[in-house]
PDB file of C-alpha atoms in Angstrom:
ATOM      1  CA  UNK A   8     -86.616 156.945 290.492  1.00 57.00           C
ATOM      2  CA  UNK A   9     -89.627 158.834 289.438  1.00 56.00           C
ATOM      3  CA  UNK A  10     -90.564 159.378 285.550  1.00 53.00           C
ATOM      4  CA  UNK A  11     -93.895 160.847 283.811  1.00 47.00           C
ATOM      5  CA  UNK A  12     -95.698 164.056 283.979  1.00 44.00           C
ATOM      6  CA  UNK A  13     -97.419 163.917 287.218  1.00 48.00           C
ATOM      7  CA  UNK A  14    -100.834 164.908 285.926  1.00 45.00           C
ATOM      8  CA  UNK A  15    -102.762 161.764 286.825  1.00 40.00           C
ATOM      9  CA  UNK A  16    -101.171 161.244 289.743  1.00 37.00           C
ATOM     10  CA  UNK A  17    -103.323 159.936 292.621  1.00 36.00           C
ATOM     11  CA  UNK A  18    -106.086 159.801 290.448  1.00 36.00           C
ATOM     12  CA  UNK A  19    -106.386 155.479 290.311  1.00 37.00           C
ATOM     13  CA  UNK A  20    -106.229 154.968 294.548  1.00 37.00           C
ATOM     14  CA  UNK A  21    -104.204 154.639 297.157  1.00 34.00           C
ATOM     15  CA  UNK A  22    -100.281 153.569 296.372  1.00 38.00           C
ATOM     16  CA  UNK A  23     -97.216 153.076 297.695  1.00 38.00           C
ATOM     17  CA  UNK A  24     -95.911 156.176 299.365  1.00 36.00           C
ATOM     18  CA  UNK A  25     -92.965 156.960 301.562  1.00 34.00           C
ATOM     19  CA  UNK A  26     -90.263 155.290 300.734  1.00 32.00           C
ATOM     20  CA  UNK A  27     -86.877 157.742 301.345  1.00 28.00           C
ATOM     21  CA  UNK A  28     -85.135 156.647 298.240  1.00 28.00           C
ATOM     22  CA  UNK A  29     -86.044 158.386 295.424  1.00 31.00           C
ATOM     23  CA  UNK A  30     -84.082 159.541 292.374  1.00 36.00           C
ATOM     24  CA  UNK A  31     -85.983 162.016 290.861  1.00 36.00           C
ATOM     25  CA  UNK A  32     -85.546 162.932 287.292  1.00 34.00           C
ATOM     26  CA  UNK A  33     -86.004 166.024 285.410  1.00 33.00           C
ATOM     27  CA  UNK A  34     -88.370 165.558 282.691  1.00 35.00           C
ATOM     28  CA  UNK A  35     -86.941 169.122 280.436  1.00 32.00           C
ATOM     29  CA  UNK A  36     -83.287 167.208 279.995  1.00 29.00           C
ATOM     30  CA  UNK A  37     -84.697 164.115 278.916  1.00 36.00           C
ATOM     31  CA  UNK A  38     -83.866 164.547 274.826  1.00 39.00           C
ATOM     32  CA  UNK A  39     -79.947 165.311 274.812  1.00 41.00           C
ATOM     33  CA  UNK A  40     -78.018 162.234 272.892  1.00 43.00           C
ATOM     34  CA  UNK A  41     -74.946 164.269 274.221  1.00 44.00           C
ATOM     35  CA  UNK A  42     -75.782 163.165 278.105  1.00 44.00           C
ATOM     36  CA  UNK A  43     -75.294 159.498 278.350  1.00 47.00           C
ATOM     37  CA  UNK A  44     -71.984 158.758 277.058  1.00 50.00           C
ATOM     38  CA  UNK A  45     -72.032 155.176 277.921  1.00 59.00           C
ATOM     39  CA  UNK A  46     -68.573 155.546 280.066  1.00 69.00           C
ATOM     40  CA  UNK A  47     -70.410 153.583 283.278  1.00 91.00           C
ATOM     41  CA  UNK A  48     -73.026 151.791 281.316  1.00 96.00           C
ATOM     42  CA  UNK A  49     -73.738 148.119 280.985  1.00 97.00           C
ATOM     43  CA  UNK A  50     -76.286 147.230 278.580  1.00 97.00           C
ATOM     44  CA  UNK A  51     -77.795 143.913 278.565  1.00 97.00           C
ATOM     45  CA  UNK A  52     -80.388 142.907 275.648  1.00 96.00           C
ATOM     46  CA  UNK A  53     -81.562 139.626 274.452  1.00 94.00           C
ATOM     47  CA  UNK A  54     -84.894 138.018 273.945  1.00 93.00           C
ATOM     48  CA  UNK A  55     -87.889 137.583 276.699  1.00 87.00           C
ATOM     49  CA  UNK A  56     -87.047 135.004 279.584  1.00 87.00           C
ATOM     50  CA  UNK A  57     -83.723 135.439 279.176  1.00 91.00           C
ATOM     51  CA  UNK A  58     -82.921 136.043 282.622  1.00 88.00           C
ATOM     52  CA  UNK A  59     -82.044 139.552 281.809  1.00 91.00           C
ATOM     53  CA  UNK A  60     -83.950 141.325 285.276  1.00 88.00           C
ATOM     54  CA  UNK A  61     -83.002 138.825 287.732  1.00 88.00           C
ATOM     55  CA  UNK A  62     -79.598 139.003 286.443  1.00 95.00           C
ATOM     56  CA  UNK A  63     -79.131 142.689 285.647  1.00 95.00           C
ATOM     57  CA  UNK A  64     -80.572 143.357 289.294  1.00 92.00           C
ATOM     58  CA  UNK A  65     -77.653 141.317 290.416  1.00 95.00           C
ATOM     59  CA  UNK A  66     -75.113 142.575 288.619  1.00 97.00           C
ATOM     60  CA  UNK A  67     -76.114 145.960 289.333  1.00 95.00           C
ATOM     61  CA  UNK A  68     -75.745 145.453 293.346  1.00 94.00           C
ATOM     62  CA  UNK A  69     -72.269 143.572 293.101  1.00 97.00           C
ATOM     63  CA  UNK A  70     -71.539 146.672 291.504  1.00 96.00           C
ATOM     64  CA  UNK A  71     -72.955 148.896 293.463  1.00 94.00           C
ATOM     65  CA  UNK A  72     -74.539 150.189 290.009  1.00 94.00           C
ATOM     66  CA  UNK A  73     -78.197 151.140 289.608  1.00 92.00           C
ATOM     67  CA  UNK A  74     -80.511 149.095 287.774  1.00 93.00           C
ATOM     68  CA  UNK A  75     -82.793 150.333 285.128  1.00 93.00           C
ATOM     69  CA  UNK A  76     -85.440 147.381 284.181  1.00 92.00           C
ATOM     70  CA  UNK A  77     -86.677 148.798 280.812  1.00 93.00           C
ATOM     71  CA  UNK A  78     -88.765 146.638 279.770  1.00 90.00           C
ATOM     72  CA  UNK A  79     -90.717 147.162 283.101  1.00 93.00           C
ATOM     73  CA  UNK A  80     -91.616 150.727 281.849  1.00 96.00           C
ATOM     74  CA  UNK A  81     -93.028 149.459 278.069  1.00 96.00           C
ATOM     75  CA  UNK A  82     -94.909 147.162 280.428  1.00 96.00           C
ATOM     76  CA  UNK A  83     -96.339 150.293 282.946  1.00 98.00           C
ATOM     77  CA  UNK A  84     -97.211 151.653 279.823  1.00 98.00           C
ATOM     78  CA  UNK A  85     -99.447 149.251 278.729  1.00 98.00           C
ATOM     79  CA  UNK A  86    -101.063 148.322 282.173  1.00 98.00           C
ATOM     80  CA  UNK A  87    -101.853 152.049 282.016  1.00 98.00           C
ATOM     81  CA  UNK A  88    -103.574 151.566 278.682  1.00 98.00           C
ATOM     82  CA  UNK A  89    -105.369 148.978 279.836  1.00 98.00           C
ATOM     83  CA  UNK A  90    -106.657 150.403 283.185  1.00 97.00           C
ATOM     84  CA  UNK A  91    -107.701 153.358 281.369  1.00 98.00           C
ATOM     85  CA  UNK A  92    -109.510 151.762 278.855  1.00 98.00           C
ATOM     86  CA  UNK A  93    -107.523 153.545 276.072  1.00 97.00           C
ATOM     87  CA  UNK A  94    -108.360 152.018 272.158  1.00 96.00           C
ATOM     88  CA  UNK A  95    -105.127 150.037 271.514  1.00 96.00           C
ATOM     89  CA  UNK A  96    -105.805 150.716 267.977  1.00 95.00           C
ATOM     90  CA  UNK A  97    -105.321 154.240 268.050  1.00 97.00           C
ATOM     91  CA  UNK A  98    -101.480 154.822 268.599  1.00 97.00           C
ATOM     92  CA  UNK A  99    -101.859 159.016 269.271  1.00 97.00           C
ATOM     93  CA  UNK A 100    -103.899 157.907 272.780  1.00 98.00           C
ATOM     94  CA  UNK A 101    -101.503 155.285 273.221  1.00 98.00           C
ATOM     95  CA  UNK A 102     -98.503 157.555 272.883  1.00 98.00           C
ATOM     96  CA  UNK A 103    -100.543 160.626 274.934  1.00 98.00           C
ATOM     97  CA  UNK A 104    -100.972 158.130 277.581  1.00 98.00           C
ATOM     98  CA  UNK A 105     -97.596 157.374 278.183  1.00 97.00           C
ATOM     99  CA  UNK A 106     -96.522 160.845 278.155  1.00 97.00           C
ATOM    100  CA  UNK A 107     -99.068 161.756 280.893  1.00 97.00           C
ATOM    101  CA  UNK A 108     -97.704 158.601 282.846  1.00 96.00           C
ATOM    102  CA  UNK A 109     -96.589 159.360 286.449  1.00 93.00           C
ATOM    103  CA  UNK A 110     -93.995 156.214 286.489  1.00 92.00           C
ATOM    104  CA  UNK A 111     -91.548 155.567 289.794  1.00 89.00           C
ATOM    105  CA  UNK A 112     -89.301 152.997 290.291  1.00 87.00           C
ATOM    106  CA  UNK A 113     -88.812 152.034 294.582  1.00 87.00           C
ATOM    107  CA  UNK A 114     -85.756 150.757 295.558  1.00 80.00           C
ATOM    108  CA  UNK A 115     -86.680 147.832 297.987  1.00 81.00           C
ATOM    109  CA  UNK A 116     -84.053 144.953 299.742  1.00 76.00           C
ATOM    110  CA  UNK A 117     -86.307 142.749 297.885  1.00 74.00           C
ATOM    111  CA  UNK A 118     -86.418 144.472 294.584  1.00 75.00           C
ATOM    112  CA  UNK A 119     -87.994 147.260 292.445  1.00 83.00           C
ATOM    113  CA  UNK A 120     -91.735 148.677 293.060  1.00 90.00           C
ATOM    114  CA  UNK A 121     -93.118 149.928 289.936  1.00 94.00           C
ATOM    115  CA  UNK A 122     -95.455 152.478 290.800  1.00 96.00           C
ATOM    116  CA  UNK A 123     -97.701 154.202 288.429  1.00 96.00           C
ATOM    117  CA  UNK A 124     -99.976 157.182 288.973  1.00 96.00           C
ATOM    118  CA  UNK A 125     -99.044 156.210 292.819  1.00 95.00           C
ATOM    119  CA  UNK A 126    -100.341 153.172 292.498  1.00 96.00           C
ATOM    120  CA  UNK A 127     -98.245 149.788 293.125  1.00 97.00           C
ATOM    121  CA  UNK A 128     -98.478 147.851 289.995  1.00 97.00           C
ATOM    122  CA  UNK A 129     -95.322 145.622 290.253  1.00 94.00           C
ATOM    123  CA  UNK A 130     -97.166 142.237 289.817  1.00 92.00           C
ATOM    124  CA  UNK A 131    -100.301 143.643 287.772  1.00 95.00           C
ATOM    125  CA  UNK A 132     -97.656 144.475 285.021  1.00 96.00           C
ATOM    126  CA  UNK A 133     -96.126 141.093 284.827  1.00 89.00           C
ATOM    127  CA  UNK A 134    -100.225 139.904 284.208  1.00 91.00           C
ATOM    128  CA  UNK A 135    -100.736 138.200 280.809  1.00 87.00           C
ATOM    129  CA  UNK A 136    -102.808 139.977 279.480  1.00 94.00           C
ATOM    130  CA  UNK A 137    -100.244 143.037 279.653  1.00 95.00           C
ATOM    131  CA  UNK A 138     -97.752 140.705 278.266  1.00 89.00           C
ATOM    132  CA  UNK A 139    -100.197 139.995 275.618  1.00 90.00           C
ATOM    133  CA  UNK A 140    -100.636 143.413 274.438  1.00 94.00           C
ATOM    134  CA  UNK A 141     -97.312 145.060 275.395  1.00 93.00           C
ATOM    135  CA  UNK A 142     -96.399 144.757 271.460  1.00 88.00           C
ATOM    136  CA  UNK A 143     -99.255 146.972 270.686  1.00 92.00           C
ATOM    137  CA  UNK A 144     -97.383 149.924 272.285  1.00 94.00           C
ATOM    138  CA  UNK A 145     -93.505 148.984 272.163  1.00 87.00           C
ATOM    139  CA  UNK A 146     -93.750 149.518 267.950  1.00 87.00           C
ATOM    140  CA  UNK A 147     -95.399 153.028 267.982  1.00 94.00           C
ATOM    141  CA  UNK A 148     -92.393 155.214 267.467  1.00 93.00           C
ATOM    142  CA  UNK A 149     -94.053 157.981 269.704  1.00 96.00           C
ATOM    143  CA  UNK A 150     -94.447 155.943 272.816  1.00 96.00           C
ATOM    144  CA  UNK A 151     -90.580 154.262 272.303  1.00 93.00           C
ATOM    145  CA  UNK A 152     -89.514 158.094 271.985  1.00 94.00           C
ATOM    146  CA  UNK A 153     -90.935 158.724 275.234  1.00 95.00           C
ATOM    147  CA  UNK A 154     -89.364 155.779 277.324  1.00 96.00           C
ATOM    148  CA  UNK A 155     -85.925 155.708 275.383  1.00 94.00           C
ATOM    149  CA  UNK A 156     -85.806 159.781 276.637  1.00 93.00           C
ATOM    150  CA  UNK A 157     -86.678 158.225 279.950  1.00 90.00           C
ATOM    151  CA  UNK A 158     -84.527 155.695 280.093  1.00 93.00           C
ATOM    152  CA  UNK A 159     -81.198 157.878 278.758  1.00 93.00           C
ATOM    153  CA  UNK A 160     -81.750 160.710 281.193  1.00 88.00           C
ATOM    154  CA  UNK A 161     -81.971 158.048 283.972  1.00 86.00           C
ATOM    155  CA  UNK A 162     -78.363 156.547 282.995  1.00 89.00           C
ATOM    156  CA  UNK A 163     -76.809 159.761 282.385  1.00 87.00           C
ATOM    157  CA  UNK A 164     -77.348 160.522 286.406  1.00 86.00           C
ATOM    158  CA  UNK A 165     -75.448 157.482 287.801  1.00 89.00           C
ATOM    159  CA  UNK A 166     -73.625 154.391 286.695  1.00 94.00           C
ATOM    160  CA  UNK A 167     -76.026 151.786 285.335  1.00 95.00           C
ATOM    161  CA  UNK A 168     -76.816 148.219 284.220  1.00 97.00           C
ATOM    162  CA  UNK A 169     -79.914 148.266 281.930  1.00 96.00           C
ATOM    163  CA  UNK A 170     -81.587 145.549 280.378  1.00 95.00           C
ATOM    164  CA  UNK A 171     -83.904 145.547 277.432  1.00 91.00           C
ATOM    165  CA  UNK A 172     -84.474 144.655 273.701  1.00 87.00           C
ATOM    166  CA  UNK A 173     -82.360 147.771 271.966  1.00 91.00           C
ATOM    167  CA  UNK A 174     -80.272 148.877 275.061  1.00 94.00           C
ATOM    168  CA  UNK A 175     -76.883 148.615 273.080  1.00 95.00           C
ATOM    169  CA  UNK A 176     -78.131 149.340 269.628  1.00 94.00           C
ATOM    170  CA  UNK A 177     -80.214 151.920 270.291  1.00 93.00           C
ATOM    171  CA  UNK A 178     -81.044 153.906 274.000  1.00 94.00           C
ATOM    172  CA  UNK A 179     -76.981 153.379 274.852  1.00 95.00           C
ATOM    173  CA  UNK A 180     -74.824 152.603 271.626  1.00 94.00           C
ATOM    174  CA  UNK A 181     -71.752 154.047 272.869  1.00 92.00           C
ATOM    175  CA  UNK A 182     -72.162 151.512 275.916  1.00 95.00           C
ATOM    176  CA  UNK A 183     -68.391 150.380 276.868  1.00 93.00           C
ATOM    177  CA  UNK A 184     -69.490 147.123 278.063  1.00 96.00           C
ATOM    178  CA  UNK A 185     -72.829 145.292 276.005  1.00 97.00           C
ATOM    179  CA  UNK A 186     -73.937 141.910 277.009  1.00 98.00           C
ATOM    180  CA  UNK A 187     -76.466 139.772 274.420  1.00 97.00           C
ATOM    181  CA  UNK A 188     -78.226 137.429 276.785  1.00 96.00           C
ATOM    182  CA  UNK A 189     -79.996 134.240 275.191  1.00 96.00           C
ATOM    183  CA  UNK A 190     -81.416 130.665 275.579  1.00 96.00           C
ATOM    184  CA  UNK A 191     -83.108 127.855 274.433  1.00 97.00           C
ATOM    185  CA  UNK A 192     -87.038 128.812 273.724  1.00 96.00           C
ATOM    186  CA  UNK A 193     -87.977 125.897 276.003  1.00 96.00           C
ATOM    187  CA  UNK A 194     -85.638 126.961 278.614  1.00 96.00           C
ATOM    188  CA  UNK A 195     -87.021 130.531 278.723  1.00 95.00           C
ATOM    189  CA  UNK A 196     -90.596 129.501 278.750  1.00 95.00           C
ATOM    190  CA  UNK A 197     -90.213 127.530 281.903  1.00 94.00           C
ATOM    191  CA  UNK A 198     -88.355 130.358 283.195  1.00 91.00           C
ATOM    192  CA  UNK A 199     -91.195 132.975 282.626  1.00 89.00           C
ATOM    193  CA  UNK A 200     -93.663 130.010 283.789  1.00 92.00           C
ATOM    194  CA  UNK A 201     -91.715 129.519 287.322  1.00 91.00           C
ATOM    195  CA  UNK A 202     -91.856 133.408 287.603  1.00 85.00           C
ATOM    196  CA  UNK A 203     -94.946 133.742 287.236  1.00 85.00           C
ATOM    197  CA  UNK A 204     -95.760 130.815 289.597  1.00 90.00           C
ATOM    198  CA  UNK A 205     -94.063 132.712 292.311  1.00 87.00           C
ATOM    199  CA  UNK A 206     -95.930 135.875 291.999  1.00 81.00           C
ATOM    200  CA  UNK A 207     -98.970 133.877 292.041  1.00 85.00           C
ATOM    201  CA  UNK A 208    -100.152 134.290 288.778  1.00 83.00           C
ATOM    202  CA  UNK A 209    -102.200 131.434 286.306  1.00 87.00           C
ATOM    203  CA  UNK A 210     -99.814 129.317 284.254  1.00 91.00           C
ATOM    204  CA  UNK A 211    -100.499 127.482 281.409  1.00 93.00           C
ATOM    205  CA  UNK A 212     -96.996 126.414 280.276  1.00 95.00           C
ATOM    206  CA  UNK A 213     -97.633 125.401 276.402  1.00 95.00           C
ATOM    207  CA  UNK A 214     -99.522 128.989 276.288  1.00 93.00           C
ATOM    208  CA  UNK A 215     -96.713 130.459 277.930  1.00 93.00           C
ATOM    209  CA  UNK A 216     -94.361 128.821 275.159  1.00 95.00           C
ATOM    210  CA  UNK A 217     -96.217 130.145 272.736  1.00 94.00           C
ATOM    211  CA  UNK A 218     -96.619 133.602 273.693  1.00 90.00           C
ATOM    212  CA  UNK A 219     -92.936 133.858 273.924  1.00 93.00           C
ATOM    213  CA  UNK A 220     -92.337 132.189 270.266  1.00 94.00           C
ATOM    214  CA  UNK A 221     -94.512 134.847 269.233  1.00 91.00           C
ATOM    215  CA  UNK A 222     -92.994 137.552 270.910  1.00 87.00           C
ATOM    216  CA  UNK A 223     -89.509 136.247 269.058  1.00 91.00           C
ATOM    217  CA  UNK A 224     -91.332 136.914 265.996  1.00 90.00           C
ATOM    218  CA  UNK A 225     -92.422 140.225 266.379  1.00 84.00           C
ATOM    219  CA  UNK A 226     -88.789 141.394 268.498  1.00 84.00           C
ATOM    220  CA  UNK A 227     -86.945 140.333 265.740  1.00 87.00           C
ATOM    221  CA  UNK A 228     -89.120 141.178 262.802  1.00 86.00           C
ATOM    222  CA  UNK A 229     -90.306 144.840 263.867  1.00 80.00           C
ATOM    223  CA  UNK A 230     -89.578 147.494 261.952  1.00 78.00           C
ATOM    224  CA  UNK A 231     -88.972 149.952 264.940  1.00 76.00           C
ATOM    225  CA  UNK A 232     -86.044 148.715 267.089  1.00 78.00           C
ATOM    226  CA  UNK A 233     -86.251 144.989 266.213  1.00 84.00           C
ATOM    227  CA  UNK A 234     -84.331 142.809 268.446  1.00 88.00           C
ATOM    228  CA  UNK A 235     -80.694 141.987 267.702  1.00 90.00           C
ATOM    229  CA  UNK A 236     -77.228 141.971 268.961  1.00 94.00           C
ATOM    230  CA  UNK A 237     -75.110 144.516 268.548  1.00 94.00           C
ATOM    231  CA  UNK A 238     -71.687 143.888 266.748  1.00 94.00           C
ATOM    232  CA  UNK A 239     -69.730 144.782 269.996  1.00 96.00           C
ATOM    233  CA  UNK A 240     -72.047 142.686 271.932  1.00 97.00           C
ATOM    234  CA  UNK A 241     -70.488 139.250 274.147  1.00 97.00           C
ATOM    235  CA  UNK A 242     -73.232 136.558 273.538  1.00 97.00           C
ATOM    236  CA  UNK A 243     -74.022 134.762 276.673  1.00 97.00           C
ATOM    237  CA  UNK A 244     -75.697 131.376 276.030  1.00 96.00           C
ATOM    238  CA  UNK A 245     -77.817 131.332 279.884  1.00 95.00           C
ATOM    239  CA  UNK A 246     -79.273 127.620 279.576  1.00 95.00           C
ATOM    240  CA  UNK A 247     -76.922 125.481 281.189  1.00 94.00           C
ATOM    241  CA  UNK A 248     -75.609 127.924 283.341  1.00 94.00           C
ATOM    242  CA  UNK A 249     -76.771 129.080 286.918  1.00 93.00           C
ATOM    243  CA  UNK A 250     -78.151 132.246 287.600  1.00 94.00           C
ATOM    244  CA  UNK A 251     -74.888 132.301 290.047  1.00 97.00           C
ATOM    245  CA  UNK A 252     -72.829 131.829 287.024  1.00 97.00           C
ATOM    246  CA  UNK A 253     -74.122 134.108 285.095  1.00 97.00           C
ATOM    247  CA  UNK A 254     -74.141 137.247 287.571  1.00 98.00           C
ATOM    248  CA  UNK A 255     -70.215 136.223 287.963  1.00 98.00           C
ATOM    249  CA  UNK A 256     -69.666 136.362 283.831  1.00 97.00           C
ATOM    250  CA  UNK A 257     -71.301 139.574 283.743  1.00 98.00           C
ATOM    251  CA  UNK A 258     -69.629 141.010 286.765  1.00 98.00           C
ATOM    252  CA  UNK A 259     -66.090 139.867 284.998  1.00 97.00           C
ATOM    253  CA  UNK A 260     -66.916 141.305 281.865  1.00 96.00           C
ATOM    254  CA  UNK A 261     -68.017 144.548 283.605  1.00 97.00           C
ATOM    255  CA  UNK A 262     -64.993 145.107 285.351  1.00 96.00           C
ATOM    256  CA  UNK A 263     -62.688 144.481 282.438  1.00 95.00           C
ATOM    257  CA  UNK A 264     -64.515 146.843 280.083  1.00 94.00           C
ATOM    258  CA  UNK A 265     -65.492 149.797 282.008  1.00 89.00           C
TER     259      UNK A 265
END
């Protein structure tokens, strides 16, 4: 899948390039309501470290669905900022950047490439410091316009599992089937901290706590989208259970609501 304007594109190095699956999407139908109307939609929300990619990727190949990792794109965003140098206190360069953002999503058989500006930045995003300053961008209402566009005109195309923050109460609210993932804080900071451990990255496991206690705080107290669950929702409570238990809830409840 390939999102953004183009105009940068190339400009940051050498990417990844090639690959022969690509859904391409055209940006001039990306603002109709009327085109996703949820019929062959699962939308997954809940709060970070809640399992929600690994999961939704899952779910989304046991039935044969695509997967749409939104979150991933507010993230792309921000690495983008951040490579660029862009003031994070100025929300109209914020909110120009991500419109000028060349984003693509690679199918692989070991997961998604996130390529921006054709340039592989599937572990840069998952950096701390992105996550650090991904709630600079995710509240400006111009930059969540952008993405949510994005993210509709990519599950209007095909049937899809997303996962995100506001998936059923906001980008998909006619969703037929809406999952609210959660867990224990403690559960989903080790979580993050084990991912991050495999991708190589620093850990510091009482900073990662924190820095998702704090991102609770701001999801659920924001006045643009904050995070909640949707009245139609099925809460999921993920901390005893295995990821293979999981995947087979969310398959059930997939298949008995769409």
């Amino acid at each position: 899948m390939a999102v953004g304007s183009g105009n940068d594109k190339g400009r940051h190095g050498r990417g990844a390039r090639g690959h022969p699956y690509t859904d391409r999407i055209d940006a001039k139908i990306m603002n109709s309501d009327k085109q996703h109307p949820g019929t062959q939609i699962v939308a997954i929300d809940g709060p970070a470290g809640a399992g929600k990619s690994s999961v939704s990727r899952r779910v989304a190949g046991a039935l044969g669905f695509a997967f749409l990792d939104t979150g991933a794109m507010y993230r792309a965003a921000t690495w983008r900022a951040l490579h660029l140098g862009i003031p994070l206190d100025d929300p109209e360069a914020l909110a120009a950047s991500t419109r000028a953002m060349a984003l693509e999503f690679q199918e692989e058989p070991d997961g998604v490439r996130v390529v921006v500006d054709d340039l592989d930045v599937s572990r840069e995003i998952r950096s701390p410091e992105v996550t650090r300053h991904i709630h600079l961008l995710d509240q400006i209402p111009a930059v969540r316009q952008r993405l949510v566009e994005l993210q509709r005109s990519f599950g209007c195309r095909r049937p899809t599992v997303a996962e995100g923050r506001d998936i059923g109460t906001v980008v998909f609210p006619q969703a037929r089937c809406k999952v609210y993932l959660d867990a224990s804080l403690e559960c989903r900071a080790e979580r993050r901290a084990a991912e991050m451990e495999t991708q190589g990255l620093p850990v510091n496991r009482a900073e990662v706590l924190r820095e998702i206690a704090e991102r609770d705080a701001l999801n659920m107290n924001r006045a643009v989208s904050p995070l909640r669950r949707a009245e139609d929702a099925i809460y999921v409570d993920t901390t005893e259970l295995t990821p293979d238990q999981v995947v087979a809830r969310l398959v059930q409840l997939a298949r008995e609501r769409l």
